[in-house]
Short mmCIF file of C-alpha atoms in Angstrom, two decimals:
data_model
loop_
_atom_site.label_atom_id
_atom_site.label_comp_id
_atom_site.label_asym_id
_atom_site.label_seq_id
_atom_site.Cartn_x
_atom_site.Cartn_y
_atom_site.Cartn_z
CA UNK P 1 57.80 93.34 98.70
CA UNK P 2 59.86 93.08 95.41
CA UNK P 3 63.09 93.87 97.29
CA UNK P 4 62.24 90.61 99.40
CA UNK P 5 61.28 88.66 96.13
CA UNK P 6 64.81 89.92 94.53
CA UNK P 7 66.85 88.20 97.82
CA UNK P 8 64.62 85.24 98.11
CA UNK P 9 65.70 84.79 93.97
CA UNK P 10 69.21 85.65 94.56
CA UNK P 11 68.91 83.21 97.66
CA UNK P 12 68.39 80.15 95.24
CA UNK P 13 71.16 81.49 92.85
CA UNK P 14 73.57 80.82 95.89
CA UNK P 15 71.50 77.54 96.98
CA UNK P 16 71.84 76.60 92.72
CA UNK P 17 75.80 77.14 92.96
CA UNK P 18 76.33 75.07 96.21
CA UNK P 19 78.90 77.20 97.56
CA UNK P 20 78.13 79.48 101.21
CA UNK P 21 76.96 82.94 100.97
CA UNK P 22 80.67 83.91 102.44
CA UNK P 23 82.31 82.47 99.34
CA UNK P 24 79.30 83.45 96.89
CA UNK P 25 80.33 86.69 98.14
CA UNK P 26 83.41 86.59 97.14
CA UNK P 27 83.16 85.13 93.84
CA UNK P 28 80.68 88.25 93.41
CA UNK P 29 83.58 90.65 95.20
CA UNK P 30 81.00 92.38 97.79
CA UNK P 31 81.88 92.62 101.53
CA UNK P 32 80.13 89.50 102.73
CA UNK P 33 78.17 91.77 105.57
CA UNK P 34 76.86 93.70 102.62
CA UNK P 35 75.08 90.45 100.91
CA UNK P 36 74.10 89.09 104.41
CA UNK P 37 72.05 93.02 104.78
CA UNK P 38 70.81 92.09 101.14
CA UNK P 39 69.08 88.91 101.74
CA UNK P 40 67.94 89.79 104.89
CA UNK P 41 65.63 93.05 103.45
CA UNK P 42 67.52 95.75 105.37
CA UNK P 43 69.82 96.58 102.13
CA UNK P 44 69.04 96.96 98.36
CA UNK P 45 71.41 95.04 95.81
CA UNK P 46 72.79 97.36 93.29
CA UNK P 47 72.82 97.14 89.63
CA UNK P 48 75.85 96.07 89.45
CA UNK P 49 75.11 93.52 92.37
CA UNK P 50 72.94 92.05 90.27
CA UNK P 51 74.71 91.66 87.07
CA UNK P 52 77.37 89.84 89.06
CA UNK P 53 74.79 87.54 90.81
CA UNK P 54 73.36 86.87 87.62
CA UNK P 55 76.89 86.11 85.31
CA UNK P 56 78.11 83.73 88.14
CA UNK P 57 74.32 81.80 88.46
CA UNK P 58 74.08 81.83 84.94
CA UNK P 59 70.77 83.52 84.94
CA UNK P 60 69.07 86.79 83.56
CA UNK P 61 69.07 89.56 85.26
CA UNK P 62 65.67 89.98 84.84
CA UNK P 63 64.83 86.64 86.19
CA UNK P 64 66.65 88.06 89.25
CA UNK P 65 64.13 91.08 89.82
CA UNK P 66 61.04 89.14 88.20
CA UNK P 67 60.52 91.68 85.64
CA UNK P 68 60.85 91.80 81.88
CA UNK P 69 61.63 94.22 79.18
CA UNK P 70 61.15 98.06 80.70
CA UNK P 71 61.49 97.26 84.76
CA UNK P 72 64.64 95.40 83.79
CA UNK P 73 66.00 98.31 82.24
CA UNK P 74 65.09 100.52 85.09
CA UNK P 75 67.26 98.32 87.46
CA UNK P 76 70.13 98.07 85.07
CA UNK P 77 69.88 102.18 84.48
CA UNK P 78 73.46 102.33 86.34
CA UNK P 79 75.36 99.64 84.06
CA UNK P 80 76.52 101.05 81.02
CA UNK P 81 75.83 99.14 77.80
CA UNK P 82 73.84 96.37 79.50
CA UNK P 83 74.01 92.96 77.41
CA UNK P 84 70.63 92.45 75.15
CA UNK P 85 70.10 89.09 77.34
CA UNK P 86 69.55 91.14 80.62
CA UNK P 87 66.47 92.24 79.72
CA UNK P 88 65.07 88.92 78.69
CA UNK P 89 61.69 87.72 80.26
CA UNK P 90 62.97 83.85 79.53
CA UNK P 91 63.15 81.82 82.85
CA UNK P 92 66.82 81.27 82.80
CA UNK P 93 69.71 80.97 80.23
CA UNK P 94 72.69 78.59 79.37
CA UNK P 95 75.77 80.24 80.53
CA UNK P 96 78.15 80.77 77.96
CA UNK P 97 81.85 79.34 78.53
CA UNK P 98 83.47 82.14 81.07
CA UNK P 99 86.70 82.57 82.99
CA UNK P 100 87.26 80.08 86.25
CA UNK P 101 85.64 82.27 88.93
CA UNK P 102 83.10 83.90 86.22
CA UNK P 103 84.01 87.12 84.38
CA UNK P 104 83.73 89.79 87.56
CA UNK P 105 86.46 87.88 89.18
CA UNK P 106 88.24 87.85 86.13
CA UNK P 107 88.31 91.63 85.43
CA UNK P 108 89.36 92.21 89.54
CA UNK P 109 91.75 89.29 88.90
CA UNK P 110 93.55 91.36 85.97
CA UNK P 111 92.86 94.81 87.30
CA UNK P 112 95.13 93.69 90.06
CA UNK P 113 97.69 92.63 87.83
CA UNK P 114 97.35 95.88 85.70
CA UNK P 115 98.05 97.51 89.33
CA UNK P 116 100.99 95.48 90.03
CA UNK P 117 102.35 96.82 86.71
CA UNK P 118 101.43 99.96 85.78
CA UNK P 119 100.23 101.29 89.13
CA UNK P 120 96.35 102.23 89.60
CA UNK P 121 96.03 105.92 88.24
CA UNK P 122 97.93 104.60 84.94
CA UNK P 123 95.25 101.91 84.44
CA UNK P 124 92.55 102.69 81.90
CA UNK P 125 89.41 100.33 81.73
CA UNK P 126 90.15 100.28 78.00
CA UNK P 127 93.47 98.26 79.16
CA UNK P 128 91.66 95.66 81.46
CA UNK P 129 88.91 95.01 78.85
CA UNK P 130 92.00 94.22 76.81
CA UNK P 131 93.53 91.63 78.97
CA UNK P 132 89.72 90.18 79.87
CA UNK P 133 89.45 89.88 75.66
CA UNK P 134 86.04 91.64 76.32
CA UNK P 135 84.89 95.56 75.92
CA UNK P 136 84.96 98.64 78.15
CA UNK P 137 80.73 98.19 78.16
CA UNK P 138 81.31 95.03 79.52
CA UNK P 139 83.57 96.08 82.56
CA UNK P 140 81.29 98.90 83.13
CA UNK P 141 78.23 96.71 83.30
CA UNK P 142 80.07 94.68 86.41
CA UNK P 143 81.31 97.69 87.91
CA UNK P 144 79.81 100.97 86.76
CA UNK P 145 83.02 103.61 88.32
CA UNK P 146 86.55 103.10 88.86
CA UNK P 147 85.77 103.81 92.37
CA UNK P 148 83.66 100.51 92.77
CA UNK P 149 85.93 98.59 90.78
CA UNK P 150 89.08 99.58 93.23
CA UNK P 151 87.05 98.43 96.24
CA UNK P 152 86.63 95.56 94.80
CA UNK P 153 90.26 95.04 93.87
CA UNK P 154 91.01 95.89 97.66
CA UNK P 155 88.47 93.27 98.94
CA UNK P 156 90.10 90.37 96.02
CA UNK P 157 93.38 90.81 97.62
CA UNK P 158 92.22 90.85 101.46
CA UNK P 159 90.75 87.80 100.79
CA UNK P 160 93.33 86.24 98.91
CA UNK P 161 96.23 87.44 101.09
CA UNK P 162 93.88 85.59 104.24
CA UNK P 163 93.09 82.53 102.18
CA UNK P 164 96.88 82.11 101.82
CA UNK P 165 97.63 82.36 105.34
CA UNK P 166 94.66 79.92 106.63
CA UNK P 167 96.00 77.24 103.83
CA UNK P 168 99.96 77.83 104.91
CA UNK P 169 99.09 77.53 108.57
CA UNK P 170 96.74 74.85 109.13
CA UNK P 171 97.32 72.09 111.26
CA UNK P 172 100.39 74.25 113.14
CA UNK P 173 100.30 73.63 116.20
CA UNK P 174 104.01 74.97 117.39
CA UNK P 175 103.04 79.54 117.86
CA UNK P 176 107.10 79.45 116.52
CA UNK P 177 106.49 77.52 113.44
CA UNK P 178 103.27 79.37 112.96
CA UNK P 179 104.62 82.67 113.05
CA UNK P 180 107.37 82.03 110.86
CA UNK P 181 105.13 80.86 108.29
CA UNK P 182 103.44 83.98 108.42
CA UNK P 183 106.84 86.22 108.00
CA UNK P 184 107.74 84.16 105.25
CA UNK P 185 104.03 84.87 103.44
CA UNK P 186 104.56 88.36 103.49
CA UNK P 187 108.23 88.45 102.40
CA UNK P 188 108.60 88.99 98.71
CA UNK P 189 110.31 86.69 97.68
CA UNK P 190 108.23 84.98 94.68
CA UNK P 191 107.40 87.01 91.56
CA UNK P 192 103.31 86.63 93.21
CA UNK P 193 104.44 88.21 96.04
CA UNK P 194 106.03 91.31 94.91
CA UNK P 195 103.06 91.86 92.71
CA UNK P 196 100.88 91.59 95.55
CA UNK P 197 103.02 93.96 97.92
CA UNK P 198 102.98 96.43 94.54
CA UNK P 199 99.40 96.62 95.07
CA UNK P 200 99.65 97.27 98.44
CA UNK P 201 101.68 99.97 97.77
CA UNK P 202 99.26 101.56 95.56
CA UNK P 203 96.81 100.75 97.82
CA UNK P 204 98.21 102.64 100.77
CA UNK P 205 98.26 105.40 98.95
CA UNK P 206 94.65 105.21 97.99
CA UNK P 207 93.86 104.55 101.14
CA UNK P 208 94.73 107.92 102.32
CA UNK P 209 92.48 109.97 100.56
CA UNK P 210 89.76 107.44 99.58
CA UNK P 211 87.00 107.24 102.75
CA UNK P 212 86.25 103.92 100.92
CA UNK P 213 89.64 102.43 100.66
CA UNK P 214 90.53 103.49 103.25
CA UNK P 215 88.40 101.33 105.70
CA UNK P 216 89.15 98.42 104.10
CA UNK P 217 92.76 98.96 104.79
CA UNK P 218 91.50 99.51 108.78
CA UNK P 219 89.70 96.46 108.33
CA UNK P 220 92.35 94.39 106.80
CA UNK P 221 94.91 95.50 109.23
CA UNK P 222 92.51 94.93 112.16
CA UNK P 223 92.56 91.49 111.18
CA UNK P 224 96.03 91.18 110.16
CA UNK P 225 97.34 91.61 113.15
CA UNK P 226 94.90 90.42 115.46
CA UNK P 227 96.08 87.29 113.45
CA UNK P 228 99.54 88.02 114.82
CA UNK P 229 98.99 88.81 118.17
CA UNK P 230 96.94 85.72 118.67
CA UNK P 231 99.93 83.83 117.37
CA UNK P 232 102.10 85.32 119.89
CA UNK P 233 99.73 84.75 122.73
CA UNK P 234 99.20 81.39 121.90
CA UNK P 235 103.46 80.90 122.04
CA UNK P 236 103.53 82.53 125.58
CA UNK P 237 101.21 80.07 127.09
CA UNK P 238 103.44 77.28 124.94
CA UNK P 239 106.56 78.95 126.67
CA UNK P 240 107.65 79.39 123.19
CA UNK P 241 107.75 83.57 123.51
CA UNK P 242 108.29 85.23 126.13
CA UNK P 243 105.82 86.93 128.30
CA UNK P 244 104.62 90.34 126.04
CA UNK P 245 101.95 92.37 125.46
CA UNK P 246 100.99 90.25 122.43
CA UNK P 247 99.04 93.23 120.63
CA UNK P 248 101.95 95.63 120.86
CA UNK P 249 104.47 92.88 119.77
CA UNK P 250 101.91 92.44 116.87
CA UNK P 251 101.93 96.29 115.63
CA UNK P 252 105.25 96.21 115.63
CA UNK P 253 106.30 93.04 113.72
CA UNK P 254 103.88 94.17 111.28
CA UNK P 255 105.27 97.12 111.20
CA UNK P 256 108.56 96.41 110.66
CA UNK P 257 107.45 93.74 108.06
CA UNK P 258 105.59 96.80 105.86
CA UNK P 259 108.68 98.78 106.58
CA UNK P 260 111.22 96.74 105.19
CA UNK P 261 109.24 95.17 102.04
CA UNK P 262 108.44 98.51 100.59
CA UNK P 263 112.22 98.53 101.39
CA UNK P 264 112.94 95.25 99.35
CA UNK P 265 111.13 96.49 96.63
CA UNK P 266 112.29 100.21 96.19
CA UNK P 267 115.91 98.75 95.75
CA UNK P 268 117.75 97.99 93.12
CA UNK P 269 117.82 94.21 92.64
CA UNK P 270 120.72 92.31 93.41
CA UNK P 271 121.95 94.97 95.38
CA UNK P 272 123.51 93.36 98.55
CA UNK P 273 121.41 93.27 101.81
CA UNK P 274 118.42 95.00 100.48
CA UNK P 275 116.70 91.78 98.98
CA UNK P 276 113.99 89.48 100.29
CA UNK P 277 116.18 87.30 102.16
CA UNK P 278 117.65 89.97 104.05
CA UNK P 279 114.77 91.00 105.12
CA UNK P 280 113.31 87.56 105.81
CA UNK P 281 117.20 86.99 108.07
CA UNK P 282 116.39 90.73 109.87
CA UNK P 283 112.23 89.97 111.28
CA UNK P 284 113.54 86.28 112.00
CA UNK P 285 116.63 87.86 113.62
CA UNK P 286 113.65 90.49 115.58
CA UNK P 287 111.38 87.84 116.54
CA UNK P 288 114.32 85.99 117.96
CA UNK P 289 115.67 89.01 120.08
CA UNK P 290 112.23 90.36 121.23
CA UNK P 291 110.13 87.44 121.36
CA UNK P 292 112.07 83.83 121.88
CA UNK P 293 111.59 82.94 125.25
CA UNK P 294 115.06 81.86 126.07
CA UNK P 295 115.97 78.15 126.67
CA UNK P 296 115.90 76.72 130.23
CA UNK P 297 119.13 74.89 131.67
#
């Protein structure tokens, strides 16, 4: 019964905040499946669940789970160094002046960057409490293990990386054009970009020995290029491409395009031919030969 009390609470934290529960999930850096298991009874929000709910609704903790002082505590056991106001039994709280996107989408916001630079085994909580301007408790108390707090990164940038293609490409209606649009997203050319395909780096090489990690990258890809090949589908019956299997076209123009960023960015820059345009002039060049359905007389 309290588990269903807990999601009908957290259910008017998301009504409160006006957004959908796909972008509340987001803001709160969960898999959006996970908080759709949540509110429907069959999962239990975690600890660390909750103190996100609670920092972006601007409410107590203990509000959340309708329990004060002890049971609160109990909840919270997995959140290091919980703030003195979780365990309040007041209704509700005024939220104090936080980052755009509250503070757990700051810290994944800057862990990310911390990534980009340092890469992810050389960066220490301690640093991204730094660049948040809060303390180590604090990051803890969002996401309790380094473990969590990489899945999360993971999930930030799939969702990023997809919200970037869906703005760039709507309202295309030429599969050419589209898919163009999409080579030139992934290509690093801007000083965003390479961070992101740093990441991605890292990532990939999480994603090889983390079970965790690991799916997401299976999920992201899944989507990537199902993305792609629906693209290239949608140019053969334009008569824009030529007639392909559109899902093997797909692995391997993505492939390619992973191939030759990591490329771009192992070189040193400047150095003729290896930079971002030359890549963006060689998968141009590839979806011209292998895809362009050649003009009729």
């Amino acid at each position: 019964m309290q588990q269903d009390e807990v999601a009908a609470r957290v259910r008017q934290v998301i009504e409160a905040t006006g957004v959908s529960a796909r972008e509340f999930a987001r803001r709160i850096v969960i898999d959006p499946s996970k908080l759709s298991r949540s509110l429907n009874g069959t999962r239990r929000f975690t600890a660390a669940e909750l103190a996100r709910i609670a920092d972006i609704g601007g409410v107590d903790v203990g509000r959340l789970i309708g329990a004060t002082g002890g049971a609160a505590g109990e909840v919270t056991a997995g959140a290091a160094a919980t703030p003195s106001t979780v365990c309040s039994p007041s209704p509700s709280r005024s939220p104090s002046p936080s980052p755009e996107g509250g503070r757990p989408l700051q810290i994944v916001r800057e862990t990310v960057r911390l990534i980009a630079e340092r890469g992810f085994h050389a960066v220490r909580v301690a640093d991204i409490a730094a660049a948040c301007h809060t303390s180590t408790a604090a990051i803890h108390y969002h996401f309790p293990g380094r473990d969590e707090l990489l899945e999360a990164a993971v999930r930030w940038c799939m969702d990023e990386d997809t919200r970037r293609r869906a703005e760039a490409t709507a309202g295309t209606r030429h599969a050419g054009d589209e898919l163009r649009l999409l080579i030139e997203l992934q290509t690093p050319r801007t000083e965003q970009q390479r961070r992101q395909w740093c990441v991605w780096l890292d990532l990939w090489a999480e994603a090889a020995r983390s079970t965790t990690v690991g799916r997401l990258h299976v999920e992201y890809y899944r989507q990537w290029r199902g993305t792609v090949a629906d693209v290239i589908r949608r140019g053969v019956e334009q008569g824009v491409f030529r007639p392909v299997d559109a899902d093997g076209a797909a692995l391997a123009l993505t492939a390619l395009i992973d191939g030759l960023a990591s490329q771009v960015l192992a070189a040193e820059p400047g150095l003729p031919g290896t930079g971002a345009p030359a890549m963006h002039d060689a998968l141009i060049a590839h979806v011209d030969a292998c895809l362009t359905a050649p003009a009729s007389g």
